[in-house]
Amino acid sequence: MVTLDLRHVASPAVRDLLHLVNHPDFDRAQQQIERLGGCTEPVRLTGRTTTIDTTTGEVLRSYTSSDEPAGSLLTACGNRRASRCPACSRLYAADTYHLIRAGLTGGKNVPDTVRTHPRVFATLTAPSFGPVHNRPDARPCRCGTRHDPTDPLLGTPLNPATYDYAGAVLFNAHAGALWARFTIYLRREIATRLGMTQKAARAVLRVSFAKVAEYQKRGLVHFHAVIRLDGPDGSTQPPPPYATVAVLTDAIRAAAPRARISVDSDAVGERELTWGQQLDVREIAAFGTDAEFSDQAVAAYVAKYATKSADASGTLDRSLFCRPCQGRGATLLPHGTALPCSACDATGQARPLPRLAVARHVRQMIRTCWELGRLPEFAHLKLWKWAHMLGFRGHFSTKSRAYSTTLGALRDARRTWRTEQARAHACLPEPDPTTTLVVGHWEYLGSGYSPGAALLAAAVWHRRELQRQFTAEGGR
């Protein structure tokens, strides 16, 4: 049973909690919330599932959400953002950690011989779009001030009037395409260093990678990537002995500056988007060594940033607009408040957006997304939709096909394990897929808890966090 201190909780939530606790099926309601592990915004589904014996037509089992205390089935939201759902983001980070580490040390259907393959940890950064307040090596900033690490000025332009906001937004919007172009040049550079044609190089080795995006304080993304050389069949084969870490490192340093994307617009002129001059490439050492970049440390580092988003740079973690219009007909006021479009007003879909509680630099990035998004030549970038991400619309965590397992495979394995545990607990026989048929019909009802259930979910998350910290400290 969860123990709550209700002295400082608002009365509507207390009344709802008391109503829930006194419900005849409270144990089942609490079981659902416990199973979600503290998810802050679960998805509510309504529907039914029936298992039928195809040989006799007998109904073996049936389930309907109408039997639940709240009349709906709760499922975890699965949001990867720590600012939106700490519980689901922790699970996403754990999956990402195992995905990255499997490609470094083996496991999850990846042979452990993969740890002998050449692999490096590379960081590709964004270029400069104007000087910003910074704190390099704790020296005074260009403005003459020694900034504290928590100073909100860090990452903001020294002179906002001359800062290239259009270039910054366009870089974020094209970062994914710039990475794709970098991988093309990387394969070419490797072939050149091995004295081969690209076709001959593909016949003897493969480039595998997994990367994650991170926002800098100035609101620009850069990529951290594990890059590995394999044989032609992927992780199950080693590359030829002449494909070394030195060859891979040299090829990365040569490919990064070659990756370029040209943008031409009457409004912003002709731009050439490139990576920044700061390029870091380090060999990944084996687990158990004292090296800073061991395979375990790299996997943990990548997993940490997989659950962050633009909110780490002081902006928003959700879209500014309703789904039907994505702001195409809306108006942005000077103080950052958005007025919904007339089309959404007519259909009743609109909701007034609050004043954006963000820094001036972030607000200007969002405004620039808005202004560029109105131009026909940038319509394909969907800058209205991704204004809350400062223009970046790529996936935060991606990998090449042969790097390791997939997030889907990890989730399927976890789902199978949970199903087997639930079946064993209920003493149900394993269904025969050749003689049984599962028929289901489900509809989306909404998201979130009632006020009282939200208190229970918060208590579940708090308790599990205490347990996790206790375990991490060795049970002391």
Coordinates of C-alpha atoms in Angstrom, one line a residue:
M1 CA 0.0 0.0 0.0
V2 CA 1.3 3.5 -0.9
T3 CA 1.5 6.0 2.0
L4 CA 0.8 9.6 1.1
D5 CA 1.1 12.8 3.1
L6 CA -2.1 14.7 2.2
R7 CA -1.6 17.8 4.4
H8 CA -0.3 20.1 1.6
V9 CA -2.3 18.7 -1.3
A10 CA -5.1 20.7 -3.0
S11 CA -8.5 19.7 -1.8
P12 CA -9.9 18.6 -5.3
A13 CA -7.1 16.1 -5.6
V14 CA -7.6 14.9 -2.1
R15 CA -11.3 14.4 -2.7
D16 CA -10.6 12.5 -5.9
L17 CA -8.0 10.4 -4.2
L18 CA -10.4 9.5 -1.3
H19 CA -13.1 8.6 -3.9
L20 CA -10.6 6.3 -5.6
V21 CA -9.4 4.7 -2.4
N22 CA -13.0 3.9 -1.4
H23 CA -13.8 2.4 -4.8
P24 CA -14.7 -1.3 -4.5
D25 CA -12.0 -2.1 -7.2
F26 CA -9.3 0.2 -5.7
D27 CA -6.8 -2.7 -5.7
R28 CA -7.2 -3.1 -9.4
A29 CA -6.8 0.6 -10.0
Q30 CA -3.7 0.7 -7.8
Q31 CA -2.3 -2.4 -9.7
Q32 CA -2.7 -0.5 -13.0
I33 CA -0.9 2.5 -11.7
E34 CA 1.9 0.4 -10.2
R35 CA 2.4 -1.4 -13.5
L36 CA 3.0 1.9 -15.3
G37 CA 5.9 2.6 -12.9
G38 CA 5.2 6.2 -12.3
C39 CA 4.4 7.3 -15.9
T40 CA 3.1 10.9 -15.7
E41 CA 0.8 10.9 -18.7
P42 CA -0.5 7.5 -19.6
V43 CA -2.7 6.7 -22.6
R44 CA -6.3 5.7 -21.9
L45 CA -7.7 3.1 -24.2
T46 CA -11.2 1.6 -24.4
G47 CA -12.0 -1.6 -26.1
R48 CA -11.9 -5.4 -25.7
T49 CA -9.8 -8.5 -26.6
T50 CA -11.2 -12.0 -27.1
T51 CA -9.2 -15.3 -27.5
I52 CA -11.1 -17.9 -29.5
D53 CA -10.4 -21.6 -30.1
T54 CA -10.5 -21.8 -33.9
T55 CA -11.3 -25.5 -33.9
T56 CA -14.4 -25.3 -31.6
G57 CA -15.3 -21.7 -31.7
E58 CA -15.1 -21.6 -27.9
V59 CA -14.2 -18.3 -26.2
L60 CA -11.2 -19.1 -24.1
R61 CA -10.6 -15.7 -22.5
S62 CA -12.1 -12.3 -22.9
Y63 CA -11.2 -8.8 -21.6
T64 CA -13.0 -5.5 -21.8
S65 CA -11.9 -2.2 -20.5
S66 CA -15.4 -1.5 -19.2
D67 CA -14.6 -3.8 -16.3
E68 CA -11.8 -1.5 -15.1
P69 CA -12.5 0.9 -12.2
A70 CA -12.2 4.0 -14.5
G71 CA -13.7 2.2 -17.5
S72 CA -10.4 2.4 -19.5
L73 CA -7.1 0.6 -19.8
L74 CA -4.0 2.6 -18.9
T75 CA -0.8 2.1 -21.0
A76 CA 2.5 4.0 -20.5
C77 CA 3.0 7.0 -22.7
G78 CA 6.5 5.9 -23.8
N79 CA 7.8 9.5 -24.1
R80 CA 11.6 9.7 -24.2
R81 CA 11.8 13.2 -22.9
A82 CA 12.8 13.4 -19.2
S83 CA 11.0 16.7 -18.9
R84 CA 7.7 15.1 -20.0
C85 CA 7.8 11.7 -18.3
P86 CA 10.8 10.7 -16.0
A87 CA 9.6 7.1 -15.7
C88 CA 9.3 6.4 -19.5
S89 CA 12.4 8.4 -20.3
R90 CA 14.4 6.3 -17.9
L91 CA 13.2 3.1 -19.6
Y92 CA 14.1 4.7 -23.0
A93 CA 17.6 5.5 -21.7
A94 CA 18.1 2.0 -20.5
D95 CA 17.1 0.6 -23.9
T96 CA 19.4 3.0 -25.6
Y97 CA 22.2 2.0 -23.3
H98 CA 21.8 -1.7 -24.1
L99 CA 21.5 -1.0 -27.8
I100 CA 24.7 1.1 -27.8
R101 CA 26.6 -1.3 -25.6
A102 CA 25.6 -4.4 -27.6
G103 CA 27.3 -2.8 -30.6
L104 CA 30.5 -2.3 -28.5
T105 CA 30.8 -5.4 -26.4
G106 CA 28.3 -7.9 -27.9
G107 CA 25.0 -9.4 -26.6
K108 CA 21.5 -9.1 -27.9
N109 CA 22.3 -11.3 -30.9
V110 CA 25.6 -9.5 -31.5
P111 CA 28.8 -11.6 -31.1
D112 CA 31.2 -10.5 -28.4
T113 CA 34.0 -10.5 -31.1
V114 CA 32.6 -7.1 -32.1
R115 CA 34.7 -5.5 -29.3
T116 CA 37.8 -6.2 -31.4
H117 CA 36.5 -4.1 -34.3
P118 CA 38.0 -0.6 -34.8
R119 CA 35.6 1.9 -33.2
V120 CA 35.7 5.5 -32.2
F121 CA 33.6 8.1 -30.4
A122 CA 33.1 11.2 -32.6
T123 CA 31.5 14.5 -31.8
L124 CA 30.4 16.8 -34.7
T125 CA 29.5 20.3 -33.6
A126 CA 27.6 23.3 -35.1
P127 CA 29.5 26.2 -36.6
S128 CA 29.5 29.7 -35.2
F129 CA 26.7 32.1 -36.1
G130 CA 28.1 34.9 -33.9
P131 CA 30.0 35.3 -30.7
V132 CA 28.1 34.2 -27.5
H133 CA 28.7 34.4 -23.8
N134 CA 30.9 31.4 -22.8
R135 CA 33.2 30.3 -20.1
P136 CA 36.2 28.5 -21.8
D137 CA 38.4 26.8 -19.1
A138 CA 36.9 29.1 -16.5
R139 CA 38.5 32.2 -18.1
P140 CA 36.7 35.5 -18.3
C141 CA 34.2 35.7 -21.2
R142 CA 34.6 38.1 -24.1
C143 CA 32.3 40.4 -22.3
G144 CA 34.8 40.6 -19.5
T145 CA 32.7 38.6 -17.0
R146 CA 33.6 35.3 -15.4
H147 CA 30.3 33.6 -15.8
D148 CA 29.0 31.1 -13.2
P149 CA 28.1 27.7 -14.7
T150 CA 24.4 28.4 -14.1
D151 CA 24.4 31.9 -15.5
P152 CA 21.5 32.2 -17.9
L153 CA 23.6 34.4 -20.2
L154 CA 25.7 31.4 -21.2
G155 CA 25.1 30.5 -24.8
T156 CA 23.3 33.8 -25.7
P157 CA 24.7 36.2 -28.3
L158 CA 27.0 39.0 -27.2
N159 CA 25.2 41.1 -29.8
P160 CA 21.7 39.8 -30.7
A161 CA 21.3 42.4 -33.4
T162 CA 24.2 40.9 -35.5
Y163 CA 23.7 37.2 -34.6
D164 CA 22.8 35.0 -37.6
Y165 CA 19.5 33.6 -36.3
A166 CA 18.4 32.5 -39.8
G167 CA 21.6 30.5 -40.3
A168 CA 21.2 28.9 -36.8
V169 CA 17.7 27.8 -37.5
L170 CA 18.6 26.5 -41.0
F171 CA 21.5 24.5 -39.6
N172 CA 19.2 22.8 -37.1
A173 CA 16.7 22.1 -39.8
H174 CA 19.3 20.5 -42.1
A175 CA 21.4 18.8 -39.4
G176 CA 20.0 15.4 -40.2
A177 CA 20.7 15.8 -43.9
L178 CA 24.2 17.1 -43.1
W179 CA 24.9 13.9 -41.1
A180 CA 23.7 11.8 -44.0
R181 CA 26.0 13.6 -46.3
F182 CA 28.9 13.1 -43.9
T183 CA 28.4 9.4 -43.9
I184 CA 28.6 9.4 -47.7
Y185 CA 31.9 11.2 -47.7
L186 CA 33.1 9.0 -44.8
R187 CA 32.8 5.9 -46.9
R188 CA 34.5 7.6 -49.8
E189 CA 37.4 8.8 -47.6
I190 CA 37.9 5.3 -46.2
A191 CA 38.0 3.8 -49.7
T192 CA 40.6 6.5 -50.7
R193 CA 42.8 5.7 -47.8
L194 CA 42.7 2.0 -48.5
G195 CA 43.6 2.6 -52.2
M196 CA 40.3 1.1 -53.4
T197 CA 37.2 2.1 -55.3
Q198 CA 34.1 2.5 -53.3
K199 CA 32.6 -0.7 -54.8
A200 CA 35.7 -2.7 -53.8
A201 CA 35.7 -1.2 -50.3
R202 CA 32.0 -2.1 -49.8
A203 CA 32.9 -5.7 -50.7
V204 CA 35.4 -6.0 -47.8
L205 CA 34.0 -3.7 -45.1
R206 CA 31.0 -1.9 -43.8
V207 CA 30.7 1.3 -41.7
S208 CA 28.3 1.0 -38.8
F209 CA 27.2 3.7 -36.4
A210 CA 24.8 4.8 -33.7
K211 CA 24.4 8.5 -32.9
V212 CA 22.5 10.8 -30.6
A213 CA 21.7 14.5 -30.9
E214 CA 22.4 17.0 -28.1
Y215 CA 21.5 20.7 -27.7
Q216 CA 24.1 23.1 -26.8
K217 CA 23.3 26.1 -24.6
R218 CA 23.2 28.3 -27.7
G219 CA 20.3 26.2 -29.0
L220 CA 22.2 24.4 -31.7
V221 CA 22.4 20.6 -32.1
H222 CA 25.5 18.6 -32.4
F223 CA 25.9 14.8 -32.7
H224 CA 27.7 12.2 -30.6
A225 CA 28.4 9.1 -32.6
V226 CA 29.9 5.6 -32.1
I227 CA 31.4 4.7 -35.5
R228 CA 32.7 1.2 -36.1
L229 CA 34.3 -0.8 -39.0
D230 CA 32.9 -4.2 -39.7
G231 CA 33.2 -6.9 -42.3
P232 CA 30.8 -6.8 -45.3
D233 CA 28.1 -8.8 -43.4
G234 CA 28.2 -6.4 -40.4
S235 CA 28.9 -7.1 -36.7
T236 CA 29.4 -10.9 -37.3
Q237 CA 32.5 -10.3 -39.4
P238 CA 35.7 -8.4 -38.6
P239 CA 37.0 -5.9 -41.2
P240 CA 40.3 -6.6 -43.0
P241 CA 43.4 -6.0 -40.8
Y242 CA 44.4 -3.0 -42.9
A243 CA 41.1 -1.2 -41.9
T244 CA 42.4 0.3 -38.6
V245 CA 41.3 2.9 -36.1
A246 CA 43.9 5.2 -37.6
V247 CA 42.3 4.9 -41.0
L248 CA 38.8 5.5 -39.6
T249 CA 39.9 8.5 -37.5
D250 CA 41.7 10.1 -40.5
A251 CA 38.7 9.5 -42.7
I252 CA 36.3 11.1 -40.3
R253 CA 38.5 14.2 -40.0
A254 CA 38.6 14.5 -43.8
A255 CA 34.9 13.8 -44.4
A256 CA 33.5 16.2 -41.9
P257 CA 34.6 19.5 -43.6
R258 CA 33.6 18.1 -47.0
A259 CA 29.9 17.6 -45.9
R260 CA 28.1 20.8 -47.1
I261 CA 24.5 21.7 -47.9
S262 CA 23.7 24.8 -50.0
V263 CA 20.6 26.9 -49.3
D264 CA 19.5 29.7 -51.6
S265 CA 16.6 32.1 -50.8
D266 CA 15.8 35.6 -51.7
A267 CA 15.0 36.3 -48.1
V268 CA 18.2 35.0 -46.5
G269 CA 20.6 34.9 -49.5
E270 CA 22.8 32.0 -50.4
R271 CA 24.1 29.9 -47.4
E272 CA 26.4 27.0 -47.2
L273 CA 25.8 24.9 -44.1
T274 CA 28.7 23.0 -42.7
W275 CA 29.9 21.4 -39.5
G276 CA 31.8 23.4 -36.9
Q277 CA 35.6 23.5 -36.6
Q278 CA 35.5 21.6 -33.3
L279 CA 35.7 17.9 -34.2
D280 CA 36.5 15.4 -31.6
V281 CA 37.4 11.8 -32.5
R282 CA 38.6 9.3 -29.8
E283 CA 39.2 5.6 -29.8
I284 CA 36.9 3.6 -27.6
A285 CA 38.8 1.4 -25.2
A286 CA 37.7 -2.0 -23.9
F287 CA 35.6 -2.4 -20.8
G288 CA 37.7 -2.6 -17.6
T289 CA 40.4 -0.2 -18.7
D290 CA 41.1 3.1 -17.0
A291 CA 40.5 5.0 -20.3
E292 CA 38.0 7.8 -20.2
F293 CA 36.2 6.5 -23.3
S294 CA 35.6 2.9 -22.5
D295 CA 32.7 1.1 -24.1
Q296 CA 30.6 1.2 -20.9
A297 CA 31.2 4.9 -20.4
V298 CA 30.3 5.7 -24.0
A299 CA 27.1 3.7 -23.8
A300 CA 26.1 5.5 -20.6
Y301 CA 27.0 8.9 -22.1
V302 CA 24.9 8.4 -25.3
A303 CA 21.9 7.0 -23.3
K304 CA 21.9 10.1 -21.1
Y305 CA 21.5 12.5 -24.0
A306 CA 19.0 10.3 -25.8
T307 CA 16.3 11.4 -23.2
K308 CA 17.0 15.1 -23.4
S309 CA 15.7 17.5 -26.0
A310 CA 15.5 21.2 -26.7
D311 CA 14.3 21.9 -23.2
A312 CA 17.9 21.4 -22.1
S313 CA 18.7 24.7 -23.8
G314 CA 15.8 26.5 -22.1
T315 CA 13.1 26.1 -24.7
L316 CA 9.9 24.0 -24.9
D317 CA 9.4 20.2 -24.9
R318 CA 6.1 20.1 -26.8
S319 CA 4.6 21.6 -30.0
L320 CA 3.2 25.1 -29.9
F321 CA 0.2 24.3 -32.0
C322 CA -2.8 22.0 -32.3
R323 CA -2.4 19.0 -34.6
P324 CA -4.8 20.2 -37.4
C325 CA -3.1 23.4 -38.4
Q326 CA 0.4 23.3 -36.8
G327 CA 0.2 27.1 -36.7
R328 CA 0.0 27.8 -40.4
G329 CA -2.7 30.4 -39.9
A330 CA -1.7 31.6 -36.5
T331 CA -0.1 34.9 -35.5
L332 CA 2.9 35.3 -33.2
L333 CA 2.7 38.4 -31.0
P334 CA 5.8 40.4 -30.0
H335 CA 6.0 39.0 -26.5
G336 CA 5.9 35.4 -27.8
T337 CA 2.2 34.6 -27.3
A338 CA 0.6 32.7 -30.3
L339 CA -3.0 33.4 -31.4
P340 CA -4.7 30.3 -32.9
C341 CA -5.7 30.4 -36.6
S342 CA -9.3 31.2 -37.7
A343 CA -9.7 27.8 -39.3
C344 CA -9.2 26.1 -35.9
D345 CA -11.5 28.6 -34.2
A346 CA -14.2 27.6 -36.7
T347 CA -13.9 23.9 -35.9
G348 CA -13.5 24.3 -32.2
Q349 CA -10.0 22.7 -32.2
A350 CA -8.0 25.8 -31.1
R351 CA -6.7 26.5 -27.7
P352 CA -5.1 29.8 -26.8
L353 CA -1.4 29.4 -26.1
P354 CA 0.2 30.9 -23.0
R355 CA 3.0 33.4 -23.1
L356 CA 6.2 31.6 -23.8
A357 CA 8.3 31.6 -20.6
V358 CA 11.6 31.3 -22.4
A359 CA 14.8 33.4 -22.7
R360 CA 15.0 36.2 -25.2
H361 CA 17.5 34.2 -27.3
V362 CA 15.2 31.2 -27.5
R363 CA 12.2 33.3 -28.3
Q364 CA 14.1 34.8 -31.2
M365 CA 15.0 31.4 -32.5
I366 CA 11.3 30.4 -32.3
R367 CA 10.3 33.7 -34.1
T368 CA 12.9 33.0 -36.8
C369 CA 11.4 29.5 -37.3
W370 CA 8.0 31.2 -37.7
E371 CA 9.2 33.8 -40.2
L372 CA 11.3 31.3 -42.3
G373 CA 8.4 28.8 -42.2
R374 CA 6.2 31.3 -44.1
L375 CA 8.5 31.3 -47.1
P376 CA 7.6 28.8 -49.9
E377 CA 11.2 27.7 -50.4
F378 CA 11.3 26.4 -46.8
A379 CA 7.9 24.9 -46.6
H380 CA 9.3 21.4 -46.7
L381 CA 11.3 22.0 -43.5
K382 CA 8.0 22.3 -41.5
L383 CA 9.5 25.0 -39.3
W384 CA 6.2 25.9 -37.8
K385 CA 5.7 22.4 -36.5
W386 CA 9.3 22.2 -35.1
A387 CA 9.6 25.7 -33.8
H388 CA 9.6 24.4 -30.2
M389 CA 12.7 22.3 -31.2
L390 CA 14.3 25.5 -32.7
G391 CA 14.0 24.0 -36.2
F392 CA 15.5 20.6 -35.6
R393 CA 13.2 17.9 -36.9
G394 CA 15.4 14.8 -37.0
H395 CA 15.4 11.8 -34.7
F396 CA 17.4 12.2 -31.5
S397 CA 18.7 8.6 -31.6
T398 CA 19.5 6.7 -34.8
K399 CA 21.7 3.9 -35.9
S400 CA 22.8 2.1 -39.1
R401 CA 21.1 -1.2 -39.9
A402 CA 23.9 -3.5 -38.9
Y403 CA 25.2 -1.7 -35.8
S404 CA 23.3 -3.9 -33.2
T405 CA 19.8 -4.8 -32.1
T406 CA 16.8 -2.4 -32.3
L407 CA 14.7 -0.7 -29.8
G408 CA 11.7 -2.6 -31.2
A409 CA 13.4 -5.9 -30.5
L410 CA 14.2 -4.9 -26.9
R411 CA 10.6 -3.8 -26.3
D412 CA 9.3 -7.0 -27.9
A413 CA 11.5 -9.1 -25.5
R414 CA 10.3 -7.1 -22.5
R415 CA 6.6 -7.4 -23.6
T416 CA 7.1 -11.2 -24.0
W417 CA 8.6 -11.5 -20.6
R418 CA 5.9 -9.6 -18.9
T419 CA 3.2 -11.6 -20.7
E420 CA 4.8 -14.8 -19.6
Q421 CA 5.1 -13.5 -16.0
A422 CA 1.4 -12.5 -16.0
R423 CA 0.3 -15.8 -17.4
A424 CA 2.3 -17.7 -14.9
H425 CA 0.9 -15.6 -12.0
A426 CA -2.6 -16.3 -13.2
C427 CA -1.9 -20.0 -13.9
L428 CA -3.0 -19.7 -17.5
P429 CA -1.8 -22.2 -20.1
E430 CA 0.3 -21.1 -23.1
P431 CA -2.0 -20.5 -26.0
D432 CA -1.4 -22.5 -29.2
P433 CA -1.0 -20.0 -32.1
T434 CA -2.2 -22.7 -34.5
T435 CA -5.5 -23.2 -32.8
T436 CA -6.3 -19.9 -31.2
L437 CA -7.3 -16.5 -32.6
V438 CA -7.0 -13.2 -30.7
V439 CA -9.6 -10.6 -31.8
G440 CA -9.3 -7.1 -30.4
H441 CA -10.7 -3.6 -31.0
W442 CA -9.3 -0.6 -29.2
E443 CA -9.8 3.1 -29.4
Y444 CA -8.0 6.1 -28.0
L445 CA -9.9 7.7 -25.2
G446 CA -7.5 10.3 -23.9
S447 CA -4.3 10.7 -21.8
G448 CA -3.4 11.5 -18.2
Y449 CA -4.7 10.6 -14.8
S450 CA -7.5 11.9 -12.7
P451 CA -6.2 14.2 -9.9
G452 CA -6.2 11.5 -7.3
A453 CA -4.6 8.9 -9.5
A454 CA -1.9 11.4 -10.4
L455 CA -1.0 11.6 -6.7
L456 CA -0.7 7.8 -6.5
A457 CA 1.5 7.7 -9.7
A458 CA 3.8 10.4 -8.2
A459 CA 4.1 8.3 -5.0
V460 CA 5.0 5.2 -7.1
W461 CA 7.7 7.2 -9.0
H462 CA 9.1 8.6 -5.8
R463 CA 9.3 5.2 -4.1
R464 CA 11.0 3.6 -7.1
E465 CA 13.5 6.4 -7.3
L466 CA 14.4 5.9 -3.6
Q467 CA 14.8 2.2 -4.3
R468 CA 17.0 2.9 -7.3
Q469 CA 19.2 5.2 -5.4
F470 CA 19.4 2.8 -2.5
T471 CA 20.5 0.0 -5.0
A472 CA 23.0 2.3 -6.7
E473 CA 24.6 3.1 -3.4
G474 CA 25.1 -0.6 -2.7
G475 CA 22.3 -0.9 -0.2
R476 CA 24.0 1.2 2.4

